[in-house]
Amino acid sequence: MAAASAMARKERYAVGLMSGTSVDGIDAAVIRIAGDADGSGTGTGGEDAGGQPDVQLVAFANTAFPAAVRDEIFELFDPSRATIDRVGRMNVRLGELYAEAALSVIASAGLKPEDIAVIGSHGQTIYHAPDAFIEDGRDLRFTVQIGEGAVIAARTGIPCVTDFRVADMAVGGQGAPLVPFTEYGLFREADRTLLLQNIGGIGNITVLPAGCAPEEVYAFDTGPGNMLIDGVVSRLYGGERTMDVGGAIASAGKINRQLLEILQDEAYYALPLPKSTGRELFGSVYVDELIAYRDAHGLTAEDLVATVTMLTAWSIGDAYRRYVQPSHAADVMLVGGGGSYNPSLLGFLKQEMGPMGVEVLVQEDIGQSSDAKEAVAFALLADYAIARRTNNLPSVTGAARPVVMGKISY
Ligand SMILES: Nc1ncnc2c1ncn2[C@@H]1O[C@H](COP(=O)(O)OP(=O)(O)OP(=O)(O)O)[C@@H](O)[C@H]1O
Ligand SMILES: CC(=O)N[C@H]1[C@@H]2OC[C@@H](O2)[C@@H](O)[C@@H]1O[C@H](C)C(=O)O
């Protein structure tokens, strides 16, 4: 650290691309970085996580996926339909779409591709199997993110870092969540314990204890984020709607306590840490069961949406009660991700957290963007990768050691 901090810090730009588990589109951010992770190429240890890089968001854009692309990605979530030719083609197609999103956000920042040092692209997760799977004495856990980095690099002329998660898994980690590494650098405070709750497709929480060291950070997936809400809305409204915009449907419904209690029994909520989850658990099969329950018990569409919205808020409160409050009573929960824009969900979350003394704010309340946070994170993770600096947090993912995550296409 000391040697690295003493080096000259060259200001540079990086682009981050995120397309998450909601499959709503591509988030693209341009950031300006000054400070740590400076490209000295010396990084070998977890000391990299200690720096506080100076990062500014220069431009941000969200491009919705064309409907046909979104539909095809959903097909690929089903392993029996994700044939190798479909996956291979989508890998290239997404590479093209990511490259277009990168070029467009760079132009909107008034910059040129040659001004950008690196692109970090998360890719589209189509399968995530983070738990140890031992066969012949070998651990075969895996995760699949697609969106070809070679295509992004070829179209933009900018080195592109992709496929971050597998390096963490190769040393026994869950390969998720990865954003806490950058949250530690960007958000930690000396005097307040902060909870950073992302509500994307999946919900995930990062705990930043007051004045914490990197190894004291912990984070995990709390359960569904918007995935169940989007799933039931899409099904109930015949695909005409894909989300509960403004929480309007939920606000017109009544919570069905009986269904809520059944859903609260899901084993994931009580699993020990570290843990991560995805569409494999809270995807279409789960939604089928919810719809079957509604049909059998005569719930209105609004009641079902209200109930899964409440479940989502409850699962966040439950995670806090079980895994955080006993050791780290928090002051503030800072919510990011698309769930920030659903007032019904936020209202339920405030009902959950308020009595435990935790104030719920959204990123916008502190002058940041709920939308941009993950794209910013992948720009920064790529900045570390290209400098050969370690960029995982073993305390969070369960990895045996710090590693440099990301594969580089020049
Ligand atoms: N105005 C809105 N009203 C209600 N919900 C919204 C609104 N805008 C976004 N959302 C919700 O946020 C979701 C997108 O969130 P986000 O982009 O954070 O997810 P993601 O990055 O795909 O997921 P993850 O972080 O799990 O990978 C949408 O699918 C929708 O459910
Ligand atoms: C495998 C995968 O894509 N996981 C995502 C997903 O979406 C939210 C949550 O589940 C989190 O674990 C992760 O994404 C964020 C960007 C992360 O790694 O921090």
mmCIF file of N, CA and C and ligand atoms in Angstrom, residues 18-22 122-130 142-145 165 169 174-183 198-206 219-223 225 227 268 275-280 373-375 377-378 381 396-397, ligand 2:
data_model
loop_
_atom_site.group_PDB
_atom_site.id
_atom_site.type_symbol
_atom_site.label_atom_id
_atom_site.label_comp_id
_atom_site.label_asym_id
_atom_site.label_seq_id
_atom_site.Cartn_x
_atom_site.Cartn_y
_atom_site.Cartn_z
ATOM 1 N N MET A 18 -23.164 -3.028 -17.335
ATOM 2 C CA MET A 18 -23.833 -4.003 -16.480
ATOM 3 C C MET A 18 -25.159 -4.411 -17.104
ATOM 4 N N SER A 19 -25.372 -5.699 -17.257
ATOM 5 C CA SER A 19 -26.746 -6.133 -17.543
ATOM 6 C C SER A 19 -27.039 -7.223 -16.534
ATOM 7 N N GLY A 20 -27.971 -6.922 -15.673
ATOM 8 C CA GLY A 20 -28.175 -7.734 -14.480
ATOM 9 C C GLY A 20 -29.238 -8.790 -14.634
ATOM 10 N N THR A 21 -29.599 -9.344 -13.492
ATOM 11 C CA THR A 21 -30.524 -10.476 -13.488
ATOM 12 C C THR A 21 -31.954 -10.078 -13.865
ATOM 13 N N SER A 22 -32.265 -8.777 -13.860
ATOM 14 C CA SER A 22 -33.609 -8.353 -14.274
ATOM 15 C C SER A 22 -33.775 -8.408 -15.783
ATOM 16 N N HIS A 122 -19.686 -6.689 -17.177
ATOM 17 C CA HIS A 122 -20.103 -7.824 -16.338
ATOM 18 C C HIS A 122 -20.602 -8.994 -17.176
ATOM 19 N N GLY A 123 -21.324 -8.683 -18.273
ATOM 20 C CA GLY A 123 -21.943 -9.758 -19.056
ATOM 21 C C GLY A 123 -23.305 -10.109 -18.499
ATOM 22 N N GLN A 124 -23.968 -11.027 -19.191
ATOM 23 C CA GLN A 124 -25.291 -11.469 -18.759
ATOM 24 C C GLN A 124 -25.166 -12.825 -18.084
ATOM 25 N N THR A 125 -25.523 -12.885 -16.818
ATOM 26 C CA THR A 125 -25.508 -14.183 -16.148
ATOM 27 C C THR A 125 -26.636 -15.039 -16.717
ATOM 28 N N ILE A 126 -26.274 -16.218 -17.222
ATOM 29 C CA ILE A 126 -27.359 -17.127 -17.625
ATOM 30 C C ILE A 126 -27.438 -18.340 -16.700
ATOM 31 N N TYR A 127 -26.403 -18.579 -15.928
ATOM 32 C CA TYR A 127 -26.481 -19.656 -14.940
ATOM 33 C C TYR A 127 -25.461 -19.390 -13.843
ATOM 34 N N HIS A 128 -25.873 -19.658 -12.605
ATOM 35 C CA HIS A 128 -24.977 -19.409 -11.476
ATOM 36 C C HIS A 128 -25.121 -20.572 -10.503
ATOM 37 N N ALA A 129 -24.062 -21.349 -10.339
ATOM 38 C CA ALA A 129 -24.101 -22.529 -9.456
ATOM 39 C C ALA A 129 -22.933 -22.423 -8.479
ATOM 40 N N PRO A 130 -23.117 -21.572 -7.436
ATOM 41 C CA PRO A 130 -21.984 -21.187 -6.608
ATOM 42 C C PRO A 130 -21.602 -22.178 -5.511
ATOM 43 N N PHE A 142 -19.697 -23.515 -10.687
ATOM 44 C CA PHE A 142 -19.464 -22.700 -11.885
ATOM 45 C C PHE A 142 -20.493 -21.573 -12.002
ATOM 46 N N THR A 143 -20.182 -20.668 -12.904
ATOM 47 C CA THR A 143 -21.092 -19.557 -13.201
ATOM 48 C C THR A 143 -20.862 -19.172 -14.648
ATOM 49 N N VAL A 144 -21.917 -18.734 -15.333
ATOM 50 C CA VAL A 144 -21.771 -18.413 -16.762
ATOM 51 C C VAL A 144 -22.293 -17.005 -17.047
ATOM 52 N N GLN A 145 -21.381 -16.120 -17.475
ATOM 53 C CA GLN A 145 -21.769 -14.794 -17.950
ATOM 54 C C GLN A 145 -21.371 -14.693 -19.416
ATOM 55 N N ARG A 165 -16.279 -13.314 -12.471
ATOM 56 C CA ARG A 165 -16.640 -14.141 -11.311
ATOM 57 C C ARG A 165 -15.845 -15.439 -11.195
ATOM 58 N N MET A 169 -14.283 -17.955 -7.973
ATOM 59 C CA MET A 169 -14.769 -19.332 -7.772
ATOM 60 C C MET A 169 -13.626 -20.342 -7.840
ATOM 61 N N GLN A 174 -17.784 -17.815 -3.867
ATOM 62 C CA GLN A 174 -19.111 -17.900 -4.491
ATOM 63 C C GLN A 174 -19.149 -17.143 -5.820
ATOM 64 N N GLY A 175 -18.108 -16.367 -6.109
ATOM 65 C CA GLY A 175 -18.114 -15.568 -7.333
ATOM 66 C C GLY A 175 -19.115 -14.426 -7.269
ATOM 67 N N ALA A 176 -19.653 -14.171 -6.098
ATOM 68 C CA ALA A 176 -20.659 -13.114 -5.913
ATOM 69 C C ALA A 176 -20.835 -12.888 -4.409
ATOM 70 N N PRO A 177 -21.297 -11.729 -4.004
ATOM 71 C CA PRO A 177 -21.378 -10.532 -4.822
ATOM 72 C C PRO A 177 -20.005 -9.862 -4.942
ATOM 73 N N LEU A 178 -19.798 -9.152 -6.056
ATOM 74 C CA LEU A 178 -18.494 -8.534 -6.325
ATOM 75 C C LEU A 178 -18.471 -7.034 -6.047
ATOM 76 N N VAL A 179 -19.653 -6.419 -6.106
ATOM 77 C CA VAL A 179 -19.708 -4.962 -5.937
ATOM 78 C C VAL A 179 -19.207 -4.491 -4.553
ATOM 79 N N PRO A 180 -19.343 -5.311 -3.483
ATOM 80 C CA PRO A 180 -18.866 -4.852 -2.176
ATOM 81 C C PRO A 180 -17.404 -4.405 -2.167
ATOM 82 N N PHE A 181 -16.582 -4.956 -3.062
ATOM 83 C CA PHE A 181 -15.180 -4.524 -3.122
ATOM 84 C C PHE A 181 -15.109 -3.028 -3.401
ATOM 85 N N THR A 182 -15.913 -2.581 -4.358
ATOM 86 C CA THR A 182 -15.856 -1.155 -4.698
ATOM 87 C C THR A 182 -16.649 -0.322 -3.683
ATOM 88 N N GLU A 183 -17.689 -0.919 -3.108
ATOM 89 C CA GLU A 183 -18.452 -0.183 -2.090
ATOM 90 C C GLU A 183 -17.561 0.119 -0.884
ATOM 91 N N ASN A 198 -28.729 -3.487 -2.393
ATOM 92 C CA ASN A 198 -29.067 -3.389 -3.805
ATOM 93 C C ASN A 198 -30.350 -4.172 -4.051
ATOM 94 N N ILE A 199 -31.281 -3.546 -4.760
ATOM 95 C CA ILE A 199 -32.500 -4.275 -5.145
ATOM 96 C C ILE A 199 -32.572 -4.289 -6.667
ATOM 97 N N GLY A 200 -31.889 -5.271 -7.236
ATOM 98 C CA GLY A 200 -31.943 -5.483 -8.681
ATOM 99 C C GLY A 200 -32.894 -6.635 -8.927
ATOM 100 N N GLY A 201 -32.482 -7.608 -9.752
ATOM 101 C CA GLY A 201 -33.288 -8.813 -9.916
ATOM 102 C C GLY A 201 -33.279 -9.576 -8.599
ATOM 103 N N ILE A 202 -32.068 -9.727 -8.077
ATOM 104 C CA ILE A 202 -31.846 -10.328 -6.754
ATOM 105 C C ILE A 202 -31.550 -9.192 -5.780
ATOM 106 N N GLY A 203 -31.835 -9.408 -4.502
ATOM 107 C CA GLY A 203 -31.475 -8.419 -3.491
ATOM 108 C C GLY A 203 -30.137 -8.798 -2.879
ATOM 109 N N ASN A 204 -29.264 -7.847 -2.709
ATOM 110 C CA ASN A 204 -28.008 -8.159 -2.014
ATOM 111 C C ASN A 204 -27.591 -7.015 -1.103
ATOM 112 N N ILE A 205 -27.021 -7.406 0.035
ATOM 113 C CA ILE A 205 -26.671 -6.417 1.058
ATOM 114 C C ILE A 205 -25.165 -6.440 1.314
ATOM 115 N N THR A 206 -24.600 -5.263 1.487
ATOM 116 C CA THR A 206 -23.202 -5.144 1.911
ATOM 117 C C THR A 206 -23.198 -4.439 3.260
ATOM 118 N N ALA A 219 -21.076 -9.430 2.942
ATOM 119 C CA ALA A 219 -22.147 -9.160 1.993
ATOM 120 C C ALA A 219 -22.720 -10.483 1.527
ATOM 121 N N PHE A 220 -23.979 -10.455 1.152
ATOM 122 C CA PHE A 220 -24.601 -11.692 0.670
ATOM 123 C C PHE A 220 -25.908 -11.337 -0.029
ATOM 124 N N ASP A 221 -26.438 -12.288 -0.754
ATOM 125 C CA ASP A 221 -27.723 -12.075 -1.419
ATOM 126 C C ASP A 221 -28.830 -12.317 -0.397
ATOM 127 N N THR A 222 -29.733 -11.334 -0.277
ATOM 128 C CA THR A 222 -30.805 -11.462 0.715
ATOM 129 C C THR A 222 -31.962 -12.327 0.197
ATOM 130 N N GLY A 223 -32.046 -12.482 -1.126
ATOM 131 C CA GLY A 223 -33.149 -13.247 -1.738
ATOM 132 C C GLY A 223 -33.622 -12.524 -2.989
ATOM 133 N N GLY A 225 -34.998 -9.715 -5.423
ATOM 134 C CA GLY A 225 -35.034 -8.244 -5.439
ATOM 135 C C GLY A 225 -36.339 -7.871 -6.128
ATOM 136 N N MET A 227 -37.169 -9.647 -8.809
ATOM 137 C CA MET A 227 -37.374 -10.796 -9.695
ATOM 138 C C MET A 227 -38.781 -11.393 -9.581
ATOM 139 N N TYR A 268 -33.779 -20.819 1.766
ATOM 140 C CA TYR A 268 -32.633 -19.935 1.457
ATOM 141 C C TYR A 268 -32.412 -18.889 2.541
ATOM 142 N N LYS A 275 -23.470 -16.734 1.083
ATOM 143 C CA LYS A 275 -24.464 -17.347 0.197
ATOM 144 C C LYS A 275 -24.833 -16.376 -0.917
ATOM 145 N N SER A 276 -25.176 -16.953 -2.052
ATOM 146 C CA SER A 276 -25.673 -16.142 -3.164
ATOM 147 C C SER A 276 -26.730 -16.966 -3.888
ATOM 148 N N THR A 277 -27.595 -16.278 -4.600
ATOM 149 C CA THR A 277 -28.688 -16.982 -5.265
ATOM 150 C C THR A 277 -28.998 -16.336 -6.603
ATOM 151 N N GLY A 278 -30.027 -16.832 -7.270
ATOM 152 C CA GLY A 278 -30.343 -16.288 -8.592
ATOM 153 C C GLY A 278 -31.649 -16.835 -9.114
ATOM 154 N N ARG A 279 -31.750 -16.771 -10.424
ATOM 155 C CA ARG A 279 -32.956 -17.195 -11.124
ATOM 156 C C ARG A 279 -33.195 -18.697 -10.997
ATOM 157 N N GLU A 280 -32.123 -19.443 -10.671
ATOM 158 C CA GLU A 280 -32.267 -20.887 -10.513
ATOM 159 C C GLU A 280 -33.277 -21.175 -9.393
ATOM 160 N N LYS A 373 -24.883 2.487 -10.023
ATOM 161 C CA LYS A 373 -23.894 1.968 -9.076
ATOM 162 C C LYS A 373 -23.144 0.728 -9.564
ATOM 163 N N GLU A 374 -23.859 -0.228 -10.136
ATOM 164 C CA GLU A 374 -23.177 -1.468 -10.531
ATOM 165 C C GLU A 374 -22.297 -1.256 -11.758
ATOM 166 N N ALA A 375 -22.753 -0.427 -12.693
ATOM 167 C CA ALA A 375 -21.918 -0.153 -13.871
ATOM 168 C C ALA A 375 -20.635 0.547 -13.434
ATOM 169 N N ALA A 377 -19.204 0.163 -10.614
ATOM 170 C CA ALA A 377 -18.394 -0.857 -9.942
ATOM 171 C C ALA A 377 -17.588 -1.676 -10.952
ATOM 172 N N PHE A 378 -18.207 -2.056 -12.070
ATOM 173 C CA PHE A 378 -17.470 -2.890 -13.029
ATOM 174 C C PHE A 378 -16.418 -2.096 -13.794
ATOM 175 N N LEU A 381 -13.654 -2.224 -11.154
ATOM 176 C CA LEU A 381 -13.064 -3.574 -11.053
ATOM 177 C C LEU A 381 -12.138 -3.827 -12.246
ATOM 178 N N VAL A 396 -16.124 -11.675 1.789
ATOM 179 C CA VAL A 396 -17.475 -11.594 1.255
ATOM 180 C C VAL A 396 -17.845 -12.847 0.473
ATOM 181 N N THR A 397 -16.934 -13.286 -0.382
ATOM 182 C CA THR A 397 -17.287 -14.384 -1.304
ATOM 183 C C THR A 397 -16.932 -15.752 -0.738
HETATM 184 C C1 LIG B 2 -24.202 -14.364 -10.426
HETATM 185 C C2 LIG B 2 -24.773 -12.995 -10.523
HETATM 186 O O1 LIG B 2 -24.873 -12.441 -11.616
HETATM 187 N N1 LIG B 2 -25.094 -12.420 -9.369
HETATM 188 C C3 LIG B 2 -25.603 -11.053 -9.291
HETATM 189 C C4 LIG B 2 -27.086 -11.079 -8.995
HETATM 190 O O2 LIG B 2 -27.599 -9.747 -8.983
HETATM 191 C C5 LIG B 2 -27.505 -9.241 -7.657
HETATM 192 C C6 LIG B 2 -26.874 -10.351 -6.884
HETATM 193 O O3 LIG B 2 -27.299 -11.486 -7.658
HETATM 194 C C7 LIG B 2 -25.350 -10.297 -6.894
HETATM 195 O O4 LIG B 2 -24.890 -11.467 -6.242
HETATM 196 C C8 LIG B 2 -24.773 -10.311 -8.295
HETATM 197 O O5 LIG B 2 -24.535 -9.067 -8.864
HETATM 198 C C9 LIG B 2 -23.856 -7.969 -8.311
HETATM 199 C C10 LIG B 2 -23.542 -7.047 -9.425
HETATM 200 C C11 LIG B 2 -22.576 -8.309 -7.538
HETATM 201 O O6 LIG B 2 -21.871 -9.235 -7.870
HETATM 202 O O7 LIG B 2 -22.273 -7.551 -6.604
#
